[in-house]
Coordinates of C-alpha atoms in Angstrom, one line a residue:
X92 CA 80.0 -57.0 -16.3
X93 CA 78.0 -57.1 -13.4
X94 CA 74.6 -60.1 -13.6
X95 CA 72.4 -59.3 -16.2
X96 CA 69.2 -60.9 -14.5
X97 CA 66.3 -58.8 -13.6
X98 CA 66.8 -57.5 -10.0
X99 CA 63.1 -56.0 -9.7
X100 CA 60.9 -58.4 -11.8
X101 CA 58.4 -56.4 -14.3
X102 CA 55.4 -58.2 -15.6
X103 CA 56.0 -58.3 -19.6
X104 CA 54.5 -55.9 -21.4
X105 CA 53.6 -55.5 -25.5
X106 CA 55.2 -53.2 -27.7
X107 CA 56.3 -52.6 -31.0
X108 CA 59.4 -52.4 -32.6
X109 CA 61.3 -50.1 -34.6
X110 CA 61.4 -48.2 -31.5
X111 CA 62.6 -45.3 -33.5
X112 CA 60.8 -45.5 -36.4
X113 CA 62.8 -44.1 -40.0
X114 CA 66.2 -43.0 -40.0
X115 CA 67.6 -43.4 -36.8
X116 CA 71.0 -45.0 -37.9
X117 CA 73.5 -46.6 -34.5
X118 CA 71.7 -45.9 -31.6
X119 CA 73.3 -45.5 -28.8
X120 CA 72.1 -45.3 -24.9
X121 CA 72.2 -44.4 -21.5
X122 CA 70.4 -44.1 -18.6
X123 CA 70.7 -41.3 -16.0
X124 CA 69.5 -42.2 -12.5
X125 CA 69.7 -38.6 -11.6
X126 CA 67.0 -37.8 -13.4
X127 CA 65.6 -41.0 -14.1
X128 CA 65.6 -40.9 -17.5
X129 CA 67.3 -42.4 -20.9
X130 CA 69.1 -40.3 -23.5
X131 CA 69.8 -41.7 -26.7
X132 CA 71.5 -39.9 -29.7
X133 CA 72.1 -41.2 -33.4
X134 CA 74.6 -40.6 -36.6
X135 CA 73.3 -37.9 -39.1
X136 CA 76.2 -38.4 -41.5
X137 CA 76.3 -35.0 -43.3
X138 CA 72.7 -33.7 -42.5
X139 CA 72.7 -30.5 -39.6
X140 CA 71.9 -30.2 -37.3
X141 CA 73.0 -33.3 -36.2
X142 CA 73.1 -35.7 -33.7
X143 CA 70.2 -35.5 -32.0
X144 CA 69.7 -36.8 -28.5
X145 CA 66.5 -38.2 -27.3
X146 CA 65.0 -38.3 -23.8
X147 CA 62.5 -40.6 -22.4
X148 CA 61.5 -42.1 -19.2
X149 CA 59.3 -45.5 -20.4
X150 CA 61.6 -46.5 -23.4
X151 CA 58.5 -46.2 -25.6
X152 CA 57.6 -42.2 -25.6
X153 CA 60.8 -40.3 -26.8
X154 CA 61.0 -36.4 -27.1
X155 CA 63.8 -34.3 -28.9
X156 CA 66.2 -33.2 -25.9
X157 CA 68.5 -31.8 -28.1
X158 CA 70.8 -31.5 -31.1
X159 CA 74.6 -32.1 -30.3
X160 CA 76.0 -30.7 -33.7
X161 CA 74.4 -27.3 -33.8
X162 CA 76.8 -24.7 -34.6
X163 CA 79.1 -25.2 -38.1
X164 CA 81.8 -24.4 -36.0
X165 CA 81.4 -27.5 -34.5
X166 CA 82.8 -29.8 -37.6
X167 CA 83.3 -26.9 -39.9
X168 CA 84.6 -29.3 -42.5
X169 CA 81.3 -30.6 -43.3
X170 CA 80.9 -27.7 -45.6
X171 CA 84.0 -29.4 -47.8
X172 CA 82.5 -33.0 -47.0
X173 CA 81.1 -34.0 -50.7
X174 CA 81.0 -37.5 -50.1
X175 CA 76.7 -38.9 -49.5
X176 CA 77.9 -41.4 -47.2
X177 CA 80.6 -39.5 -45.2
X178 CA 80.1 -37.4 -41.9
X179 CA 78.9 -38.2 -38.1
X180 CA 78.9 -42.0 -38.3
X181 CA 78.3 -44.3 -35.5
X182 CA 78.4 -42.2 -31.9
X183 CA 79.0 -43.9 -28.5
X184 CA 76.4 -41.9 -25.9
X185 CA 78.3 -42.1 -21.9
X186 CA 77.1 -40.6 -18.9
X187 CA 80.1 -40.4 -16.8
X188 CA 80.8 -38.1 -12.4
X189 CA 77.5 -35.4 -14.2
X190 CA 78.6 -35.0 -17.2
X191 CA 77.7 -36.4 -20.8
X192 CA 79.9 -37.5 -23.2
X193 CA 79.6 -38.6 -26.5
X194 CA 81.8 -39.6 -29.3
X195 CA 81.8 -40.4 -32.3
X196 CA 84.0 -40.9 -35.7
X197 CA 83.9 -38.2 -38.7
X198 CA 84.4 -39.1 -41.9
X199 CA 85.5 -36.4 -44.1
X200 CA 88.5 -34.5 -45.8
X201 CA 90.1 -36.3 -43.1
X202 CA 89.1 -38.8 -41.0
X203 CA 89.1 -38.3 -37.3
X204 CA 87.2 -38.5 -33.7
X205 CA 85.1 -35.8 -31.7
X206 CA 84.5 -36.0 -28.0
X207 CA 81.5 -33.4 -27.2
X208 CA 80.3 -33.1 -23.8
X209 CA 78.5 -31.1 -21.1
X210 CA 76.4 -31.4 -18.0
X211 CA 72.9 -30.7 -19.6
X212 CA 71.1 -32.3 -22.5
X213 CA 68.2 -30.3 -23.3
X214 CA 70.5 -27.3 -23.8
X215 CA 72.0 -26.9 -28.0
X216 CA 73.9 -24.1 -27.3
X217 CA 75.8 -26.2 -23.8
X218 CA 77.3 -28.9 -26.5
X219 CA 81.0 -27.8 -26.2
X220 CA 83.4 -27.5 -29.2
X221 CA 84.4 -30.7 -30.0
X222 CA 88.2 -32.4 -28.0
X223 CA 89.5 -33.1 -31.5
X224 CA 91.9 -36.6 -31.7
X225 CA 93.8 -38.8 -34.2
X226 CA 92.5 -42.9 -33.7
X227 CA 92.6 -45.7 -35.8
X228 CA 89.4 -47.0 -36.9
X229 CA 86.0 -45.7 -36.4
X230 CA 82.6 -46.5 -34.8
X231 CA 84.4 -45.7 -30.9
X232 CA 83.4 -46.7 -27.9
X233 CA 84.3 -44.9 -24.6
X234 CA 85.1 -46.7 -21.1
X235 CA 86.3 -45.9 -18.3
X236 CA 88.3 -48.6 -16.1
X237 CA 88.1 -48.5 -12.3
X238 CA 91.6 -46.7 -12.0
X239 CA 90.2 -43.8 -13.9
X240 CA 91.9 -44.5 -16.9
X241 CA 89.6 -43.8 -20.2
X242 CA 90.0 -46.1 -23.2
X243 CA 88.8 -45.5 -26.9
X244 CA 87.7 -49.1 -28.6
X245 CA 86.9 -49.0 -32.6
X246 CA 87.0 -50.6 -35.4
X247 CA 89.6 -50.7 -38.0
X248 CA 90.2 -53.0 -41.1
X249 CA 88.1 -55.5 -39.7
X250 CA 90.3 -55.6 -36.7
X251 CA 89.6 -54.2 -33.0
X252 CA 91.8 -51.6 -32.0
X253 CA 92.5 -50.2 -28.2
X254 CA 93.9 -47.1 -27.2
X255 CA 93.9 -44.6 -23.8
X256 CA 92.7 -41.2 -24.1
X257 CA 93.4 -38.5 -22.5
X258 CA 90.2 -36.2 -22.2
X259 CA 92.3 -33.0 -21.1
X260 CA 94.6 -33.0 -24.5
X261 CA 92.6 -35.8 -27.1
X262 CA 96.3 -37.6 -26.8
X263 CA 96.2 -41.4 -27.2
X264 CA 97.8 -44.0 -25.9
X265 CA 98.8 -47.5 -28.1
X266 CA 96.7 -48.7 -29.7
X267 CA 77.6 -56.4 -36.1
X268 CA 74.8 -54.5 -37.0
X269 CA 75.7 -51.5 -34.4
X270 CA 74.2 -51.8 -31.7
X271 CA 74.5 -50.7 -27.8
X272 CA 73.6 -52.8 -24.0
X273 CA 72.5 -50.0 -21.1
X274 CA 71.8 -50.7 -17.9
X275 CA 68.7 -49.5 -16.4
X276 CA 69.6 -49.6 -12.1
X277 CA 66.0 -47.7 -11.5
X278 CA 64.8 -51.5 -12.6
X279 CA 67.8 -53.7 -12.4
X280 CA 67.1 -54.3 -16.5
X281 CA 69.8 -54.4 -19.3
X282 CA 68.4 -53.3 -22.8
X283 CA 70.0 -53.7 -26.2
X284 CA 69.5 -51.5 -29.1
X285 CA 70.3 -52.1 -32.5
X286 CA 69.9 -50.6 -35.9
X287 CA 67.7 -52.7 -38.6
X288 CA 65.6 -52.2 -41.3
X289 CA 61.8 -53.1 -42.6
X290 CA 63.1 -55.5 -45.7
X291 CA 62.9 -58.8 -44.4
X292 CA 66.3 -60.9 -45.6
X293 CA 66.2 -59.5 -48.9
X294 CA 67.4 -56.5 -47.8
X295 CA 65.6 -54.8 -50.8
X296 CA 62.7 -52.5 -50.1
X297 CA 63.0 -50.2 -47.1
X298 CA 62.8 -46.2 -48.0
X299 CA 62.9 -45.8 -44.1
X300 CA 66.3 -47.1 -43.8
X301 CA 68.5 -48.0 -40.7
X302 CA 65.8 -48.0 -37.3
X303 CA 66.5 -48.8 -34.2
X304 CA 64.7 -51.8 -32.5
X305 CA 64.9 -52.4 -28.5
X306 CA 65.3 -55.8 -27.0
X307 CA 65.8 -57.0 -23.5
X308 CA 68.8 -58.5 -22.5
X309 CA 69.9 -60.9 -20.0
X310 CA 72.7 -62.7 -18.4
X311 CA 75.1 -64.4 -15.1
X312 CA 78.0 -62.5 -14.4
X313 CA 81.2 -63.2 -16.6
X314 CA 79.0 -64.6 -19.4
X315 CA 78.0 -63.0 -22.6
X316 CA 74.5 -61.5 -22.4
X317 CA 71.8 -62.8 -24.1
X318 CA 69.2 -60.8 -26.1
X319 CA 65.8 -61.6 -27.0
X320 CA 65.1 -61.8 -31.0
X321 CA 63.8 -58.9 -32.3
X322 CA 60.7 -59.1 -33.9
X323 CA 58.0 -56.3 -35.0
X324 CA 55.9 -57.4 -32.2
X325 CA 57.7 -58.1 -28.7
X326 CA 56.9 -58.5 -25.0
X327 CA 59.5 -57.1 -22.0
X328 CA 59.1 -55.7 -18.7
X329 CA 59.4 -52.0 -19.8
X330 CA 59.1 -48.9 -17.2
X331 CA 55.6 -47.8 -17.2
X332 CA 54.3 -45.2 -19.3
X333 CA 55.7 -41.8 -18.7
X334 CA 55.5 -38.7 -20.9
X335 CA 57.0 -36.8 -18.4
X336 CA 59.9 -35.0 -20.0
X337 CA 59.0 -31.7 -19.3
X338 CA 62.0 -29.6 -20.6
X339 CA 62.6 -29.0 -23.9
X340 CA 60.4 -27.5 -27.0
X341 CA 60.7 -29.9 -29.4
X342 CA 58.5 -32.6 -30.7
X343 CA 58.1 -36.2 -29.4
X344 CA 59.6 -38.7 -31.9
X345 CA 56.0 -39.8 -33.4
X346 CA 54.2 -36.5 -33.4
X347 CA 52.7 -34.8 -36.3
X348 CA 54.0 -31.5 -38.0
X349 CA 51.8 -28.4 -37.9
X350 CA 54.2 -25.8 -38.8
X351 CA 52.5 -22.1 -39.7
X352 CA 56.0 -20.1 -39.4
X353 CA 54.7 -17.6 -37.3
X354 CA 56.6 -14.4 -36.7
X355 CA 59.2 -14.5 -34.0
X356 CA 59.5 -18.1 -34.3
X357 CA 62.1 -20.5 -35.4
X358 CA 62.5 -23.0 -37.2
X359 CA 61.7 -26.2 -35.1
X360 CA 65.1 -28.5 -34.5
X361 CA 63.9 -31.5 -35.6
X362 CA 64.0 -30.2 -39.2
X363 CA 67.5 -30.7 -40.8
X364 CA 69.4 -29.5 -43.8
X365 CA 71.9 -31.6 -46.0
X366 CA 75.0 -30.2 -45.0
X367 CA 75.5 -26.5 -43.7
X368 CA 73.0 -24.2 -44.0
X369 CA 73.0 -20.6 -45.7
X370 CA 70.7 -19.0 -43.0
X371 CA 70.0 -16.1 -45.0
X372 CA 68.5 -18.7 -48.1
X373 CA 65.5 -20.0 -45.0
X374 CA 64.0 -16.8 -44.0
X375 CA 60.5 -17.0 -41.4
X376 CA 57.5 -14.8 -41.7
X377 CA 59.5 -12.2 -43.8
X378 CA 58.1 -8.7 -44.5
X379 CA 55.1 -8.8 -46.5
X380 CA 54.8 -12.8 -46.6
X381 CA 53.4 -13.8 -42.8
X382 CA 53.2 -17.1 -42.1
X383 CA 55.7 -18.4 -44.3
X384 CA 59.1 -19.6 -44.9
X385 CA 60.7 -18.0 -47.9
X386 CA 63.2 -19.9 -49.8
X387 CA 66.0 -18.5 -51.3
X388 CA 66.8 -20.6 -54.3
X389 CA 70.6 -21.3 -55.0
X390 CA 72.3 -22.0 -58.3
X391 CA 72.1 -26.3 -58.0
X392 CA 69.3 -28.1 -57.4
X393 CA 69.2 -31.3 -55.0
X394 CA 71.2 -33.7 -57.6
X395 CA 74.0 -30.7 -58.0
X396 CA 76.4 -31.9 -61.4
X397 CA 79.9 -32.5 -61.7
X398 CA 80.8 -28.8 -61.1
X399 CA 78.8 -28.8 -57.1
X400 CA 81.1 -27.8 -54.3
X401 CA 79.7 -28.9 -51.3
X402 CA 79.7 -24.9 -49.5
X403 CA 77.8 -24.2 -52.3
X404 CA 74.5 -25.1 -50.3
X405 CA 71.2 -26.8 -51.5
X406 CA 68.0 -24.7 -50.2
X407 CA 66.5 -28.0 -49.2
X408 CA 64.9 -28.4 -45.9
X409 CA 63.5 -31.7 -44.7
X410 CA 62.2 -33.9 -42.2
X411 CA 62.3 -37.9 -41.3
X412 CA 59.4 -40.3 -42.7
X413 CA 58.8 -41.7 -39.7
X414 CA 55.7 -43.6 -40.6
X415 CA 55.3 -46.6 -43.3
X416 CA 51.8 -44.6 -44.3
X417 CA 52.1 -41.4 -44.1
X418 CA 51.3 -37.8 -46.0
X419 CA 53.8 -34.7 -45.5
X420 CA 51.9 -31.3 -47.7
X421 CA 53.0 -27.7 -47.9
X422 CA 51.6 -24.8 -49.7
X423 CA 53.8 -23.0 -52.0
X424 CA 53.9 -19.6 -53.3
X425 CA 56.1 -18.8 -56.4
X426 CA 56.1 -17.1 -59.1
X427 CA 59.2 -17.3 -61.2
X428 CA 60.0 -15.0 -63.9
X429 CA 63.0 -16.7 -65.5
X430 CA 62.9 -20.2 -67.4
X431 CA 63.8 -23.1 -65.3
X432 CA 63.2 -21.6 -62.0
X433 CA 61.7 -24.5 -59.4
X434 CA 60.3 -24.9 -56.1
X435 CA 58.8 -28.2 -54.8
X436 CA 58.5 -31.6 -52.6
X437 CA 60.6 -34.1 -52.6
X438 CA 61.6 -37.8 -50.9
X439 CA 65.1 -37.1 -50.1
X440 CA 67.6 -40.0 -50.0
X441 CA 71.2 -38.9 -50.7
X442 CA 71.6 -38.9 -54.7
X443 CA 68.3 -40.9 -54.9
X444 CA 65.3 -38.4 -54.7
X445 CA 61.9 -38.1 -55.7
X446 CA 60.8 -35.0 -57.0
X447 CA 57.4 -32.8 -57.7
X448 CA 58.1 -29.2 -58.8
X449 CA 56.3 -26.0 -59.9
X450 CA 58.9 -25.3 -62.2
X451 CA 59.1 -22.6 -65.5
X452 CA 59.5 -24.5 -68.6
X453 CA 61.0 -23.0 -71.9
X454 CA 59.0 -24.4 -75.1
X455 CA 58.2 -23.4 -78.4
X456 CA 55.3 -21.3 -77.6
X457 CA 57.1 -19.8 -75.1
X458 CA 57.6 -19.9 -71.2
X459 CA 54.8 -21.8 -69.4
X460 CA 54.3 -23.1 -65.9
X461 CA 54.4 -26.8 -65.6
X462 CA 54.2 -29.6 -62.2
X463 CA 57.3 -31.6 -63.3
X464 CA 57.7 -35.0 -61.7
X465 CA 61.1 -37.0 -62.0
X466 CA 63.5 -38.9 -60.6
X467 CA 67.1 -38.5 -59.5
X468 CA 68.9 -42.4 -59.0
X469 CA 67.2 -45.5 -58.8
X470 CA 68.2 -47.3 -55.4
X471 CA 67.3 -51.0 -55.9
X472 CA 64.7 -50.4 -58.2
X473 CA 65.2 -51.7 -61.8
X474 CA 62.7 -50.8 -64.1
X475 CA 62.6 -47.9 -66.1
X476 CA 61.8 -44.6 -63.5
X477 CA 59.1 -42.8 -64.0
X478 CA 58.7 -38.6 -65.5
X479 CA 55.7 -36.8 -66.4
X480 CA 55.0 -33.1 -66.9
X481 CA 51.9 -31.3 -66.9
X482 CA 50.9 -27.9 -67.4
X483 CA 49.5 -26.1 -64.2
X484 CA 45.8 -25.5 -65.0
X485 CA 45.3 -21.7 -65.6
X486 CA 42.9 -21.1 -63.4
X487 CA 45.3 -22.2 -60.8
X488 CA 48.1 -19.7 -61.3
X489 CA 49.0 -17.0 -59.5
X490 CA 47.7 -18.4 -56.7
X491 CA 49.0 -20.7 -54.0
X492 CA 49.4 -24.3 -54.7
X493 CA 49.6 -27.6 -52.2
X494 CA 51.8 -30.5 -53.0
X495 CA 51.5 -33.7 -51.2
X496 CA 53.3 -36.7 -51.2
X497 CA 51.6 -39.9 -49.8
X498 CA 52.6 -43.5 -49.2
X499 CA 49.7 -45.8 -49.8
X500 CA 51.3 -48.6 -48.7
X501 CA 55.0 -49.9 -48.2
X502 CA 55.9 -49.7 -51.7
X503 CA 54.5 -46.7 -53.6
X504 CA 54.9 -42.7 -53.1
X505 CA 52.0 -40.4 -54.4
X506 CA 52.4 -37.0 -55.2
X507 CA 49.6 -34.9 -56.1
X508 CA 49.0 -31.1 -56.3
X509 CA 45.8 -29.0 -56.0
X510 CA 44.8 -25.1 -55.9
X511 CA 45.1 -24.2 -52.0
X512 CA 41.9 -22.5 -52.0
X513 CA 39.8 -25.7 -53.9
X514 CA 41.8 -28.7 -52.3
X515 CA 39.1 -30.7 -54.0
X516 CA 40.6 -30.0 -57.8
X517 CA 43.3 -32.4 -56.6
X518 CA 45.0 -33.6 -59.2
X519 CA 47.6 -37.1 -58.7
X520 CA 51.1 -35.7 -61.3
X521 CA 52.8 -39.2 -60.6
X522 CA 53.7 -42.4 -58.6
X523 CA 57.3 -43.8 -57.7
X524 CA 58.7 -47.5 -56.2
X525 CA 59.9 -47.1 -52.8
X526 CA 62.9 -49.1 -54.3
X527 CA 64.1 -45.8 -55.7
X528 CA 65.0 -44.7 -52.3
X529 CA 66.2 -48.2 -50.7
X530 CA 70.1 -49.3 -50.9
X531 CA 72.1 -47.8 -53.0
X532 CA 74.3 -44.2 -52.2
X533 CA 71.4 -43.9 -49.3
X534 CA 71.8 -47.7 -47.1
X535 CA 72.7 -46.1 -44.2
X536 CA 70.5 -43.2 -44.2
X537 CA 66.7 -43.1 -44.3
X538 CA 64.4 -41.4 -46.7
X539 CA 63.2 -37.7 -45.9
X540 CA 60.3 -35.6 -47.1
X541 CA 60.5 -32.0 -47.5
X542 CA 60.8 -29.0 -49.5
X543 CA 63.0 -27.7 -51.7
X544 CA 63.8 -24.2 -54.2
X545 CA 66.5 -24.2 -57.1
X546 CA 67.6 -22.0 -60.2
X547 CA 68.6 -25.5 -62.2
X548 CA 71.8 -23.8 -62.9
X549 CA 70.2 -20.1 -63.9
X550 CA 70.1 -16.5 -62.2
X551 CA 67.4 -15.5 -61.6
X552 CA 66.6 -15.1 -57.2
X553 CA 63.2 -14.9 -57.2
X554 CA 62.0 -16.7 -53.6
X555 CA 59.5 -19.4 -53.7
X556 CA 57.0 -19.0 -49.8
X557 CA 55.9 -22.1 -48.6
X558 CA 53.1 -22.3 -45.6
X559 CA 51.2 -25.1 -43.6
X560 CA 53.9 -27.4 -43.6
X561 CA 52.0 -30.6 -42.6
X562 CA 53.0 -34.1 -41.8
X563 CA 51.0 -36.7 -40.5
X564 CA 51.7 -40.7 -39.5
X565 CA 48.8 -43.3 -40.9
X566 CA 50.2 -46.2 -39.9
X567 CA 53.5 -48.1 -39.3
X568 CA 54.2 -51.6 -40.3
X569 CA 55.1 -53.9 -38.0
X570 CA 55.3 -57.4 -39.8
X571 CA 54.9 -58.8 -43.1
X572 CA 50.8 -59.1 -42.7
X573 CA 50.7 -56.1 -40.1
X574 CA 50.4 -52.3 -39.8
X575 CA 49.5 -50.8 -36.7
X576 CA 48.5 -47.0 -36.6
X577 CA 50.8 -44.6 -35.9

């Protein structure tokens, strides 16, 4: 390893860590004096797209360059993966003679390792088909030795296993927290990354899950490198401010969600599905219904039972919480003929998910529209979880209704509905523990918030629209005593 000390001294400068705020699980790094810029990317386990890269040129404003995992060709066996914590764990991110490589370990029917690469990152579509290989182990790391050769490191049964790799034909030769060192030369800095999370040593309450935190590192040649502790608050001699990734359409990390659906467009990449989606179930600005996204609900709803396949699909589409305080809204339009039907918002975490519906209910005065608010798993939480259902006022149906979900502080989720057209009828259905989505089936995932459409096992198809699709950051905490605004 070559010296670790700072070649071109910076004067420190504040910032705040996670660097990547919510689920941003094993980050891994690189830095591309080419186009003086660093690309990191990040597991997704079974959500897709997945395996996002990142692109920044101060180590502090990060935009969406691309997703790597974009096609279902790609790992087509995700569609058989039923296991909440299997999938696209723990990629290595190498920049290598123009060309970017990146491996990483995939835990499914079978387990195995990918190699994807290409030559530019803001392109989706450029992310080859994946070199396919047998290794022991997962979480690898790829090197490449000064005769050429390329090695493969992971991590198997506790042990560290070693093999060569050929890049040609994915044959092999013999064989804490997750974290990554990059050199920056455009500085002369080394940076560590590292996932963590916003519990403190209890390791109990923390609905954003695994984040990534940034440190600097230093270091004399042929000695381990030493990183600085991480805290909430830090000082290092980071590149000066620069927004200036200019390729790319998607959003910067930290930027709010104003999503109308317009006709023509697409649905933005930084929006993710659990597992494979059914394209024809997320349909934009159909006829008749501009200005929305109609969802096509499917026979499970986001728990699934005993019976769920997972190519069944779930017509569940969600973003990242990236904000301690936050509120995410959308408007929905639905009216369901059949009992049961259900469309709603929901705090996504694996099996664990809060949920607020519009929903048909079956009684003994008949069929009536109801908000029904529940809970799916209980994390770390141990009390007794929370349900309540209450008829939709009548002068409220028909017509289009927002839900909400807001986090008041680091502990408690609101959810709330109101008429779209009288926002001020507002009416709070129920609260929920963050606990409910900390630990548990979700540890190394992150909470999401989103919205979601289901037949709870019917048959009937009628499509719930939703439009304004709104999320906005209010505030991120930093340390015990402090939140900072987003």
């Amino acid at each position: 390893m070559a010296s670790l000390g700072f070649s071109h001294p910076t004067p420190p400068q504040p910032y705040t860590n996670p660097l990547f705020p919510s689920w941003h699980s094993d980050l891994t790094c690189v830095y591309v004096p080419e186009q003086d810029t660093f690309f990191c990317a990040t597991s997704t386990l079974v959500a897709f797209p997945g395996l996002p890269v990142y692109a920044g040129k101060d180590l502090q404003n990060w935009k969406l360059a691309s997703n790597v995992f974009n096609r279902p060709s790609q790992i087509p066996d995700l569609r058989i993966t039923d296991g909440q914590q299997s999938g696209i764990y723990a990629p290595t991110h190498r920049y290598h003679d123009g060309i970017f490589y990146l491996i990483v370990s995939y835990l499914g029917p079978q387990t195995k390792s990918l190699l994807f690469t290409l030559s530019d990152p803001f392109s989706g579509a450029a992310w080859c088909e994946p070199l396919v290989f047998s290794v022991r182990g997962i979480d690898p790391e790829l090197f490449w030795d000064d005769d050429g050769t390329v090695y493969v490191t992971s991590a198997d049964d506790q042990q560290i296993q070693q093999c060569s790799l050929d890049l040609r034909t994915g044959e092999t030769g013999l064989m804490v927290g997750h974290a990554d060192l990059f050199y920056d030369d455009g500085d002369g800095h080394w940076w560590a990354v590292a996932l963590s999370t916003r519990s403190g040593p209890e390791w109990k309450n923390y609905p954003m899950g695994r984040e990534m935190v940034l440190a600097a590192a230093t270091g004399d040649e042929g000695e381990w490198p030493v990183v600085q502790p991480v805290h909430g608050q830090m000082q290092s001699p980071l590149p000066r401010p620069n927004r200036g990734i200019r390729r790319g359409d998607a959003a910067w990390i930290n930027e709010p969600d104003e999503i109308d659906f317009l006709t023509g467009s697409s649905i933005p990449p930084h929006l993710v599905y659990w597992r494979h989606l059914k394209p024809e179930d997320f349909t934009v600005s159909p006829a008749g219904h501009p200005r929305t996204l109609r969802l096509t609900p499917p026979f499970y709803n986001p728990t699934g039972t005993e019976d769920f396949q997972p190519d069944d699909g779930l017509t569940l589409i969600i973003r990242h919480q990236t904000d301690t305080l936050c509120a995410y809204s959308v408007i929905v339009s639905f009216n369901p003929r059949v009992a049961d039907k259900e469309a709603g918002v929901t705090v996504f975490l694996t099996q664990q998910h809060i949920d607020l519906g519009v929903v048909l209910l079956q009684s003994s005065k008949g069929l009536s529209l109801a908000f029904w608010f529940r809970v799916e798993g209980r994390g770390n939480y141990r009390d007794a979880t929370p349900e309540n259902t209450v008829p939709v006022p009548e002068d409220w149906q028909g017509g289009p209704i927002r839900l909400e979900i807001q986090t008041v502080n680091d502990s408690e989720y609101v959810f709330a509905a109101a008429p779209a057209r009288h926002p001020k009828q507002r009416m709070v259905i129920g609260c929920a523990d963050a606990l409910i989505v900390s630990g548990d089936t979700g540890r190394f995932t992150g909470s999401l918030v989103g919205a979601y459409a289901t037949k709870n096992g019917g048959s009937d198809s009628t499509p719930a629209y939703i439009s304004r699709w709104r999320y906005e950051g209010r505030g991120r905490r930093v340390d015990s005593d402090r939140v900072i605004p987003s």
